[in-house]
Amino acid sequence: MGLDLDACISQLLQKQLLDESLLKEICEKTKELLMRESNVIHISAPVTVVGDIHGQFYDLIEIFRIGGDSVECSQNIRLVRFPAGDYVDRGLFSVETISLLTCLKLRYPDRVQLVRGNHESRAVTQTYGFYTECVRKYGSTHVWNYFTDMFDFLTLSVVIDNKIFCVHGGLSPSIHSIDQIKILDRFREIPHEGPMADLVWSDPDPDKDEFAISPRGAGYTFGGQVVKKFLEINQMEHILRAHQLCMEGFQVLYDDRLSTVWSAPNYCYRCGNMASILEVGVEGQRFFNVFDAAPENDRDGPSQQMSIDRKEKIQYFL
Amino acid sequence: MDPITGLPSSRRSTLSDDAHREGLTTETHDWTLVKAIDLVADQKVVVIDGEKPIEEACDILTRNNISSAPVYDASTKSYSGMFDWADVMTYLLIVLKKKDASQQLEKTDAELSAEFNDLVKLASHCQPVPVKLASDLSKKNPFYSVLPETSLLQVVELFGSGTHRVAVVDANGIIKGILTQSRVVNYFYQNVTKFPPIEQLFPKTLNELDIGKGFVISASSDSFVLDALTMMIKNGLSSIAIVDSEGMLLGNISMTDVKYVLRSYSHVLMWKTCQQFVSTVRSRQGLEDGQDRYPVFDARPTSTLGYTIAKLSATKAHRLWVVDERMRAVGVLSLTDVLLIFARSAGANPKPKRVSSLSLSSPTSQSE
């Protein structure tokens, strides 16, 4: 195996793009790995759960810093972390972000779990930025194809210690038992409707009890009664999800039966929100580690990108 | 809620032939007898002074989160029309079409913004254009009014023929409210269990009702926005589908999207391709709502009427694109279509002003 993952990871940590041919190989190998995973992965605490990142590369690095271990010292990694989807779109460095996460998954397959979010889809990435970024940085659609093909293999959910159910979006009216998730065919583009779409698109509604159609145009909103019933039927204690911006970085609902974790601080470089990662302990304790945007964003953010674009334009016309 | 039919899940079928007799149960009513004023009772009406410049009128629409408002002409002491985003779009196209797209792309956002403001002023001989002159440029939104006691049946007939909104005006000429297609469809959705004839329609599919089919006007994702908008104005459309090279639906551009162009430093959007325009608008919307939307609001020919109404209500959209299993648009289902079905169920037969899924042929090519 000629692939030097540690070298790739070092390179990506310097925010250097990997070669297109290297990415092709990495995505192929990752697909083979992901194919063997179930739609519901069972793991044990201690675990760190990361929410939406949306291409905010420097904030991902910040997450590794505050999460308590550095990626280079592999022996020190005790925590299993899994970003709960939405790695790409909107931020400036979606390519670097997803490249790094994919390499980490390949390098530490049992310590990193990647769960599919609604943005890990062809339709959504064509609208919200990842497609454009791939074409701009690599000159063709190949890299976008490699990644979106790999997204088709990402798992849909994780269960921690048989007590905490983690999914990107939320619940589905078609899914009462977690066993029903296990038999879905997930190896495809996210459909517009149906249980797989619901799991990545749904949102809790604190003012409701039941399901209603979502204003997002996919998935549902669901309420307290639905959550209670789901936890009872599946003998679980808590639902953990991401998918919605939280100004404080996280939100807890329904008498601590459901939490939202959001990990992109100062979302889109303008929302001014905090972010968090959730640390689950072996006794089932849940701690939201809240953090602010990384200072590097000021040195290498939207205004720097704009002047880079302008310089490129001028060079072309000279 | 039943995810297939859109009906409340506790509901059992209450099909009764006696729907028109009040008092049969304590809960059913005859929707045709509901009065227009009942549906706008809680509304605060926003009226635009006809002398105001267009820029201020746009600001009023945005601030109040509405897509149109009546325009009052003090000189004639009457309402001269409805001002909406389609009028703004038409006005912009008149003003901007003389420019060369490739030259425009070389300018900075600040340059385009300044130029835009100058253009708007120049186009009206250095005077800002008063809204009362612009308020019916698009010819799509003439001022219709009804009395407060007008029956919902009459309003639904009007809506079923393609009118999007009516003003409810009392005997003294005071506007009591603006009744829109959206408000009426939402009212039916919230109260469906009170109206058995409507409830019966909910489980029927679009195929069964023979609606939401026909050719769809579309523009290719890499064609220019100005060309797509020009085509919309020419064909009297409020929205156009954006498709990729295989005809798959990627998104849509609507007249209401123009409000994102008018924000400062966003005028450059007018010179982009359709796909770039759609991306920018959706990204902005997602930021404002705190949650991203699905790129396309769609339904299948096998979706039920109830499901599509629930979706139109939840998303506040005015139409759903009807797609096949390969995401190609095979029709459009608009609020007009829904209200046409309701009107027909009560025995009325409104004549459409235009067919809602237009039968023009191919997508635009880039050279247009």
XYZ file of C-alpha atoms in Angstrom:
686
model
C 0.000 0.000 0.000
C 1.776 3.107 -1.242
C -0.487 5.536 0.539
C 1.263 7.493 3.312
C -1.680 8.719 5.358
C 0.442 10.402 8.014
C 2.120 12.500 5.332
C -1.285 13.387 3.885
C -2.579 14.388 7.283
C 0.472 16.572 7.979
C 0.041 18.266 4.667
C -3.642 18.920 5.266
C -2.968 20.297 8.731
C -0.886 22.965 6.975
C -3.992 23.621 4.874
C -2.276 22.348 1.736
C -4.480 20.636 -0.798
C -3.762 17.031 -1.681
C -3.189 15.974 -5.256
C -6.298 14.965 -7.191
C -4.993 11.449 -7.866
C -4.258 11.002 -4.167
C -7.789 12.060 -3.260
C -9.162 9.532 -5.716
C -7.277 6.734 -4.002
C -8.212 7.956 -0.527
C -11.903 8.120 -1.397
C -11.803 4.642 -2.948
C -10.207 3.133 0.136
C -12.599 4.987 2.416
C -15.583 3.643 0.511
C -14.300 0.103 1.044
C -14.008 0.797 4.753
C -17.405 2.480 5.084
C -19.131 -0.278 3.144
C -18.580 -2.657 6.018
C -20.222 -0.332 8.538
C -23.831 -0.724 9.552
C -26.417 2.056 9.191
C -26.327 2.187 12.989
C -22.889 2.016 14.571
C -22.639 1.026 18.241
C -19.771 2.521 20.245
C -18.811 3.106 23.885
C -17.915 6.210 25.834
C -15.753 8.229 26.302
C -16.801 9.947 23.083
C -16.651 13.461 21.686
C -19.491 14.414 19.385
C -18.926 17.214 16.891
C -21.770 18.991 15.087
C -21.884 20.923 11.777
C -18.523 22.236 10.590
C -19.397 23.525 7.125
C -15.913 23.958 5.762
C -14.639 26.154 8.593
C -11.174 24.599 8.564
C -9.506 26.689 11.266
C -12.377 25.972 13.610
C -11.973 22.241 12.997
C -8.342 22.566 14.102
C -9.550 24.524 17.108
C -11.848 21.588 17.919
C -8.878 19.219 17.987
C -7.079 21.630 20.281
C -9.853 21.997 22.806
C -10.936 18.372 22.508
C -7.860 17.628 24.493
C -5.648 15.695 22.136
C -3.500 16.579 19.224
C -3.853 14.582 16.087
C -0.150 13.971 15.756
C 0.223 12.027 19.020
C -1.805 8.996 18.057
C -1.022 7.126 21.242
C -2.745 9.814 23.257
C -6.045 9.576 21.472
C -8.480 8.056 23.907
C -11.540 9.890 22.793
C -13.568 8.650 19.902
C -14.997 11.521 18.044
C -17.465 11.715 15.313
C -18.509 14.753 13.440
C -22.242 14.462 13.020
C -22.449 15.499 9.407
C -22.412 18.722 7.352
C -18.649 18.905 6.867
C -18.901 20.900 3.636
C -20.632 23.913 2.024
C -20.674 27.573 3.055
C -17.239 27.833 4.689
C -14.218 28.756 2.592
C -12.278 25.542 3.074
C -14.732 22.688 2.567
C -12.243 20.756 0.433
C -9.458 20.928 3.016
C -11.914 20.082 5.782
C -13.425 16.991 4.173
C -9.994 15.853 2.921
C -8.623 15.966 6.456
C -11.629 14.207 7.986
C -11.541 11.476 5.356
C -7.822 10.862 5.968
C -8.409 10.736 9.709
C -11.181 8.211 9.234
C -8.932 6.044 7.072
C -6.034 6.369 9.504
C -8.036 5.767 12.702
C -11.116 3.849 11.517
C -12.327 2.811 14.958
C -11.664 6.154 16.594
C -13.392 8.352 14.062
C -16.975 7.935 12.895
C -18.376 10.103 10.148
C -22.145 10.406 10.055
C -23.920 11.678 6.947
C -25.520 15.124 7.059
C -27.968 16.722 4.625
C -25.092 18.614 3.007
C -23.297 15.372 2.090
C -25.382 15.235 -1.075
C -24.968 16.140 -4.747
C -28.068 18.332 -4.951
C -27.214 20.364 -1.858
C -23.484 20.793 -2.562
C -24.304 22.178 -5.997
C -26.330 24.927 -4.408
C -24.446 25.715 -1.222
C -20.825 26.005 -2.296
C -18.833 22.754 -2.186
C -19.205 22.060 -5.910
C -18.035 25.558 -6.814
C -15.084 25.303 -4.422
C -13.962 21.952 -5.881
C -14.046 23.300 -9.420
C -12.205 26.440 -8.392
C -9.428 24.620 -6.505
C -8.968 21.652 -8.832
C -10.101 22.953 -12.209
C -12.619 20.145 -12.837
C -15.509 18.280 -11.238
C -13.503 15.101 -10.550
C -12.768 15.806 -6.903
C -16.417 16.728 -6.285
C -17.375 13.397 -7.850
C -14.921 11.430 -5.710
C -16.255 12.972 -2.513
C -19.959 12.825 -3.349
C -19.564 9.185 -4.376
C -17.921 8.553 -1.005
C -20.729 10.389 0.811
C -23.113 7.695 -0.443
C -21.325 5.268 1.872
C -21.416 7.291 5.097
C -23.344 5.784 7.964
C -26.641 7.291 9.095
C -26.448 7.065 12.886
C -24.473 6.097 15.954
C -25.583 4.706 19.317
C -23.460 5.374 22.398
C -23.566 2.766 25.183
C -27.046 1.699 24.029
C -28.329 4.884 25.651
C -27.758 7.840 23.317
C -29.038 7.877 19.751
C -27.085 10.200 17.442
C -28.202 11.284 14.002
C -27.642 14.429 11.948
C -31.197 15.775 11.613
C -33.846 13.975 13.600
C -36.700 11.514 13.624
C -38.952 10.114 10.902
C -42.652 9.187 11.004
C -41.668 5.985 9.176
C -39.143 4.937 11.818
C -40.281 3.741 15.219
C -37.525 1.265 16.013
C -33.816 1.616 15.401
C -33.916 -1.821 13.765
C -35.829 -0.220 10.918
C -32.844 2.041 10.252
C -30.556 -0.982 10.005
C -32.414 -2.407 7.031
C -32.479 0.785 4.922
C -30.444 0.854 1.717
C -28.245 3.853 2.407
C -25.744 3.474 -0.474
C -27.242 6.146 -2.704
C -27.832 9.839 -3.084
C -30.081 11.108 -0.275
C -33.675 10.840 -1.580
C -36.093 13.778 -1.350
C -38.465 12.000 0.921
C -38.691 8.844 2.946
C -36.920 7.688 6.108
C -33.352 8.340 4.944
C -34.215 11.923 3.967
C -36.031 12.442 7.273
C -33.071 11.293 9.382
C -30.818 13.973 7.866
C -33.343 16.799 7.415
C -35.769 16.757 10.372
C -35.814 19.279 13.226
C -37.332 19.261 16.713
C -40.052 21.818 17.364
C -40.224 22.799 21.039
C -43.826 24.025 20.603
C -45.233 20.850 19.141
C -45.954 17.286 20.187
C -46.262 15.404 16.903
C -44.846 15.380 13.351
C -45.485 18.134 10.806
C -44.015 18.867 7.374
C -40.781 20.844 7.607
C -40.499 24.407 6.261
C -37.129 23.357 4.833
C -38.896 21.421 2.065
C -37.578 18.012 3.203
C -38.011 15.971 6.373
C -40.351 16.797 9.237
C -40.539 18.760 12.437
C -41.280 16.621 15.471
C -42.285 17.281 19.050
C -41.990 16.135 22.638
C -44.439 13.227 22.485
C -42.679 11.770 19.466
C -39.319 11.975 21.243
C -40.677 10.339 24.415
C -42.222 7.487 22.469
C -39.073 6.887 20.430
C -36.887 6.730 23.527
C -39.316 4.353 25.247
C -39.670 1.973 22.328
C -35.921 1.812 21.821
C -35.027 1.858 25.519
C -32.759 4.864 25.156
C -32.250 7.957 27.278
C -31.290 10.720 24.911
C -31.276 11.887 21.287
C -28.286 13.852 20.083
C -28.289 15.704 16.798
C -26.894 18.733 14.953
C -28.329 20.443 11.828
C -29.553 23.713 13.351
C -27.597 26.854 14.183
C -27.458 27.520 17.943
C -26.260 30.918 19.064
C -24.913 29.467 22.321
C -23.343 26.504 20.529
C -25.852 23.975 21.803
C -29.475 23.598 22.850
C -31.228 21.143 25.176
C -34.947 20.357 24.817
C -37.818 18.297 26.209
C -36.544 17.915 29.774
C -33.076 16.915 28.632
C -34.334 14.243 26.247
C -32.809 15.841 23.149
C -29.785 18.041 22.457
C -28.489 19.909 19.432
C -24.744 20.399 19.077
C -23.414 23.035 16.662
C -19.703 23.260 15.955
C -19.234 26.124 13.488
C -18.526 29.320 15.479
C -19.280 32.686 13.871
C -21.115 30.759 11.153
C -20.337 31.985 7.648
C -17.958 34.445 9.251
C -20.840 36.713 10.229
C -23.382 35.162 12.605
C -21.401 35.847 15.772
C -22.505 32.589 17.400
C -20.629 30.339 19.809
C -20.020 26.667 19.024
C -19.601 23.536 21.067
C -18.565 19.905 21.082
C -20.230 17.410 23.368
C -18.129 15.168 25.581
C -19.871 12.003 26.765
C -18.299 10.284 29.763
C -18.291 6.609 30.734
C -21.042 7.187 33.313
C -23.159 8.819 30.635
C -22.391 12.401 31.742
C -22.794 14.971 29.011
C -20.631 18.097 28.932
C -20.883 20.803 26.258
C -17.447 22.264 25.690
C -18.228 25.726 24.289
C -15.738 27.652 22.173
C -15.342 30.719 20.005
C -14.026 31.201 16.459
C -10.326 30.510 15.910
C -8.201 33.663 15.563
C -6.773 32.372 12.254
C -10.118 33.197 10.622
C -9.234 36.894 10.816
C -5.954 36.389 8.975
C -7.365 34.016 6.378
C -11.045 34.663 5.930
C -13.512 36.140 3.427
C -11.764 39.510 2.914
C -8.470 37.790 2.139
C -10.260 35.439 -0.241
C -11.887 38.365 -2.038
C -8.575 40.065 -2.729
C -7.146 36.757 -3.944
C -10.061 36.473 -6.389
C -9.512 40.010 -7.599
C -5.784 39.450 -8.132
C -6.551 36.359 -10.161
C -8.988 38.301 -12.284
C -6.481 41.067 -12.999
C -3.782 38.601 -13.973
C -6.084 36.993 -16.465
C -6.823 40.224 -18.238
C -3.235 41.534 -18.396
C -50.136 14.287 10.971
C -50.471 11.536 8.384
C -47.381 11.930 6.219
C -49.125 10.617 3.103
C -52.405 12.526 3.069
C -51.477 15.600 5.090
C -54.500 15.046 7.307
C -54.351 15.056 11.104
C -53.506 11.473 12.063
C -56.398 11.045 14.472
C -58.851 11.673 11.673
C -61.121 8.959 10.411
C -63.024 9.443 7.212
C -66.166 11.520 7.641
C -67.513 11.385 4.153
C -71.003 12.703 4.306
C -73.338 13.815 1.561
C -74.929 16.323 3.832
C -71.980 18.654 4.062
C -74.120 21.618 3.107
C -76.492 21.311 5.994
C -75.174 23.270 8.911
C -75.667 21.714 12.276
C -75.345 18.092 11.140
C -72.448 17.675 13.512
C -71.102 20.336 15.770
C -67.971 20.637 13.723
C -68.583 20.669 9.987
C -69.213 23.851 8.077
C -69.910 24.922 4.527
C -66.721 26.646 3.435
C -68.467 28.367 0.534
C -70.377 30.525 3.018
C -67.321 31.811 4.912
C -66.847 35.552 4.407
C -63.728 37.202 3.001
C -63.459 39.503 6.017
C -63.172 36.483 8.364
C -59.866 35.527 6.818
C -58.208 38.930 7.221
C -59.594 39.953 10.588
C -56.209 40.042 12.302
C -54.295 41.809 9.576
C -52.397 45.054 9.706
C -52.600 46.517 6.204
C -49.509 48.112 4.703
C -50.258 50.731 2.054
C -47.627 52.456 -0.052
C -47.903 56.147 -0.864
C -47.885 56.492 -4.648
C -45.436 59.401 -4.565
C -42.719 57.405 -2.851
C -39.693 56.424 -4.925
C -39.339 52.771 -5.903
C -36.377 52.236 -3.620
C -38.423 53.183 -0.573
C -41.325 51.017 -1.664
C -38.971 48.014 -1.916
C -37.761 48.733 1.557
C -41.357 48.719 2.823
C -41.989 45.297 1.279
C -38.816 43.855 2.799
C -39.294 45.338 6.251
C -42.841 44.021 6.495
C -41.937 40.683 4.962
C -44.684 40.904 2.340
C -44.473 40.393 -1.380
C -46.900 43.080 -2.449
C -48.796 46.107 -1.163
C -51.551 48.390 -2.495
C -50.488 51.775 -3.826
C -52.540 54.827 -2.876
C -52.673 57.780 -5.247
C -53.554 60.890 -3.247
C -54.323 62.950 -6.366
C -57.142 60.633 -7.420
C -57.892 59.481 -3.856
C -57.915 55.898 -5.018
C -55.758 52.796 -5.176
C -53.821 52.787 -8.416
C -52.589 49.202 -8.242
C -50.520 46.678 -6.366
C -46.764 47.053 -6.139
C -44.822 43.820 -5.983
C -41.419 42.317 -6.705
C -42.392 41.452 -10.284
C -42.814 45.152 -10.956
C -39.379 45.821 -9.500
C -37.876 43.070 -11.625
C -39.492 44.438 -14.784
C -38.206 47.888 -13.978
C -34.687 46.613 -13.356
C -34.643 44.751 -16.646
C -35.639 47.844 -18.579
C -32.881 49.751 -16.858
C -30.162 47.109 -17.079
C -30.650 45.470 -20.438
C -28.509 47.985 -22.270
C -25.384 46.836 -20.436
C -22.880 44.295 -21.713
C -22.668 41.339 -19.319
C -18.977 40.546 -19.866
C -17.936 44.135 -19.203
C -20.044 44.245 -16.066
C -18.292 41.217 -14.568
C -15.001 43.114 -14.541
C -16.264 45.815 -12.247
C -16.014 45.789 -8.485
C -19.116 45.481 -6.354
C -18.768 49.105 -5.233
C -18.577 50.289 -8.853
C -21.647 48.261 -9.830
C -23.584 49.554 -6.866
C -22.877 53.202 -7.670
C -23.610 52.634 -11.323
C -26.875 50.892 -10.481
C -28.123 53.823 -8.441
C -27.153 56.245 -11.208
C -28.910 54.139 -13.809
C -32.107 54.045 -11.842
C -32.053 57.819 -11.528
C -31.128 58.424 -15.174
C -33.861 56.147 -16.424
C -36.420 58.529 -15.031
C -34.757 61.766 -16.158
C -32.942 62.415 -12.897
C -36.104 62.105 -10.867
C -36.772 58.985 -8.775
C -39.685 57.098 -10.316
C -42.766 57.327 -8.156
C -44.244 54.016 -7.253
C -47.667 54.830 -8.659
C -46.203 54.742 -12.159
C -44.277 51.551 -11.598
C -46.934 49.692 -9.743
C -48.275 47.800 -12.632
C -45.323 47.522 -14.970
C -45.367 43.766 -14.946
C -49.100 43.660 -15.754
C -49.311 40.627 -13.584
C -50.904 41.981 -10.503
C -53.802 44.340 -11.193
C -55.749 45.671 -8.268
C -58.749 43.457 -7.513
C -61.042 44.254 -4.646
C -63.909 42.443 -2.951
C -66.384 43.457 -0.242
C -66.009 42.140 3.298
C -69.173 40.023 2.867
C -67.982 38.467 -0.376
C -68.155 34.695 -0.032
C -65.070 32.552 0.065
C -66.492 30.668 -2.926
C -66.297 33.818 -5.039
C -62.779 34.531 -3.835
C -61.678 30.965 -4.568
C -63.189 31.220 -8.052
C -61.169 34.370 -8.650
C -58.018 32.699 -7.348
C -58.697 29.561 -9.376
C -58.520 31.625 -12.527
C -55.038 32.906 -11.671
C -55.456 36.066 -9.589
C -52.982 35.973 -6.720
C -54.512 38.384 -4.235
C -57.485 40.627 -3.617
C -57.996 43.629 -1.382
C -60.957 43.429 0.984
C -62.433 46.929 0.802
C -65.422 48.167 2.800
C -68.204 50.482 1.614
C -66.135 53.547 2.578
C -63.208 52.511 0.432
C -61.038 51.496 3.385
C -58.872 48.440 2.834
C -59.596 45.998 5.643
C -57.044 43.465 4.530
C -55.252 41.779 1.667
C -56.419 38.254 1.013
C -53.821 36.157 -0.779
C -53.909 32.691 -2.312
C -51.475 31.562 0.387
C -53.690 32.759 3.195
C -56.715 30.963 1.763
C -54.900 27.663 1.148
C -53.464 27.845 4.650
C -56.942 28.464 6.064
C -58.226 25.328 4.327
C -55.287 23.330 5.597
C -55.688 24.430 9.211
C -59.448 23.774 9.134
C -59.665 20.789 6.801
C -61.575 18.616 9.259
C -64.414 21.156 9.279
C -64.950 20.857 5.530
C -65.692 17.244 4.465
C -65.800 17.983 0.704
C -62.269 19.391 0.957
C -61.129 16.632 3.275
C -62.235 14.061 0.710
C -59.852 15.587 -1.807
C -56.766 15.326 0.383
C -55.971 11.622 -0.143
C -56.267 11.912 -3.936
C -53.045 11.968 -5.915
C -52.054 14.651 -8.404
C -52.386 12.015 -11.127
C -55.942 11.204 -10.066
C -56.875 14.877 -10.033
C -55.100 15.420 -13.353
C -53.155 18.445 -12.151
C -49.474 19.384 -12.009
C -48.614 18.231 -15.507
C -47.446 19.841 -18.721
C -44.311 21.381 -20.173
C -42.246 23.401 -17.788
C -40.416 26.539 -18.856
C -36.823 26.244 -17.748
C -33.441 27.884 -18.151
C -30.125 26.085 -18.143
C -27.971 26.566 -15.078
C -25.173 28.260 -16.994
C -27.324 30.692 -18.921
C -27.385 34.307 -17.755
C -29.849 35.465 -15.126
C -30.916 38.463 -17.192
C -31.944 36.180 -20.036
C -33.925 33.929 -17.713
C -35.639 36.914 -16.086
C -36.467 38.419 -19.478
C -38.079 35.128 -20.480
C -40.103 35.099 -17.285
C -41.430 38.602 -17.900
C -42.259 37.795 -21.517
C -44.202 34.691 -20.539
C -45.882 36.135 -17.487
C -44.213 33.644 -15.146
C -43.474 34.244 -11.503
C -40.905 31.479 -11.339
C -38.643 29.580 -13.706
C -37.010 26.172 -13.244
C -33.218 25.923 -13.452
C -32.007 22.658 -14.953
C -28.659 21.033 -15.630
C -27.485 19.658 -18.978
C -29.524 16.502 -18.461
C -32.724 18.342 -17.685
C -32.535 17.583 -13.977
C -34.058 20.218 -11.747
C -31.439 22.041 -9.684
C -33.450 24.942 -8.325
C -35.590 27.849 -9.402
C -35.556 31.619 -9.715
C -38.623 33.539 -8.584
C -39.625 37.144 -8.871
C -39.435 37.472 -5.097
C -35.692 36.673 -5.253
C -35.121 40.187 -6.587
C -35.214 41.447 -3.023
C -31.773 39.882 -2.515
C -30.418 41.773 -5.525
C -31.442 45.095 -4.094
C -29.301 44.777 -0.991
C -26.184 46.882 -1.257
C -23.290 45.236 -3.072
C -25.547 42.493 -4.370
C -26.324 44.144 -7.704
C -23.548 42.064 -9.212
C -25.962 39.127 -8.900
C -27.791 40.376 -11.985
C -24.757 39.591 -14.150
C -24.259 36.054 -12.953
C -25.352 32.716 -14.325
C -28.591 31.211 -13.105
C -26.796 28.670 -10.942
C -24.648 31.315 -9.274
C -27.739 33.448 -8.650
C -29.635 30.535 -7.097
C -26.663 29.595 -4.893
C -26.277 33.097 -3.537
C -29.983 33.559 -2.845
C -30.377 30.182 -1.091
C -27.251 30.744 0.970
C -28.586 34.108 2.139
C -31.967 32.645 2.966
C -30.351 29.859 4.946
C -28.377 32.346 6.991
C -31.438 34.463 7.716
C -33.553 31.488 8.728
C -30.746 29.779 10.658
C -31.458 26.641 8.633
C -30.829 25.671 5.020
C -33.623 24.674 2.699
C -33.791 21.843 0.239
C -32.716 23.303 -3.137
C -36.005 22.372 -4.811
C -39.541 22.263 -3.392
C -41.002 19.306 -5.226
C -43.682 16.654 -5.302
C -44.318 13.519 -7.374
C -47.301 12.788 -9.590
C -48.153 10.139 -7.003
C -48.094 12.597 -4.086
C -51.481 13.329 -2.566
C -53.154 16.725 -2.736
C -53.082 16.847 1.057
C -49.334 16.294 1.126
C -48.686 19.044 -1.416
C -50.934 21.464 0.468
C -49.142 20.654 3.719
C -45.822 21.280 2.007
C -46.950 24.544 0.370
C -48.172 25.696 3.778
C -45.038 24.723 5.658
C -42.575 26.125 3.118
C -44.712 29.204 2.312
C -43.989 28.495 -1.343
C -46.384 29.442 -4.125
C -45.703 26.342 -6.198
C -44.147 22.905 -6.093
C -42.300 21.434 -9.045
C -43.669 18.044 -9.977
C -40.789 15.710 -10.799
C -40.297 12.175 -12.031
C -37.991 9.631 -10.406
C -35.003 11.158 -12.218
C -35.656 14.668 -10.873
C -36.834 15.997 -14.201
C -39.674 18.499 -14.002
C -42.866 17.106 -15.518
C -45.202 19.824 -14.310
C -45.869 22.547 -11.790
C -48.429 22.582 -8.999
C -49.295 26.132 -8.008
C -51.671 27.632 -5.467
C -53.867 28.498 -8.455
C -54.175 24.805 -9.311
C -55.116 23.899 -5.739
C -57.785 26.601 -5.567
C -59.117 25.590 -8.967
C -59.727 22.101 -7.579
C -61.519 23.539 -4.543
C -63.674 25.770 -6.742
C -64.623 22.864 -8.958
C -65.501 20.720 -5.953
C -68.141 23.300 -5.103
C -69.532 23.278 -8.618
C -67.827 26.440 -9.890
C -65.744 26.458 -13.071
C -63.268 29.332 -13.189
C -61.619 30.000 -16.526
C -57.850 30.135 -16.122
C -56.314 33.433 -17.258
C -53.369 31.384 -18.471
C -52.442 27.708 -18.250
C -50.288 27.214 -15.189
C -47.885 24.670 -16.710
C -47.058 26.444 -19.919
C -46.759 24.596 -23.174
C -43.759 26.383 -24.629
C -41.051 24.145 -25.891
C -37.401 23.854 -25.082
C -35.202 25.405 -22.433
C -33.328 28.563 -23.360
C -30.031 28.144 -25.048
C -27.074 30.234 -23.982
C -27.163 32.337 -27.104
C -30.567 33.860 -26.341
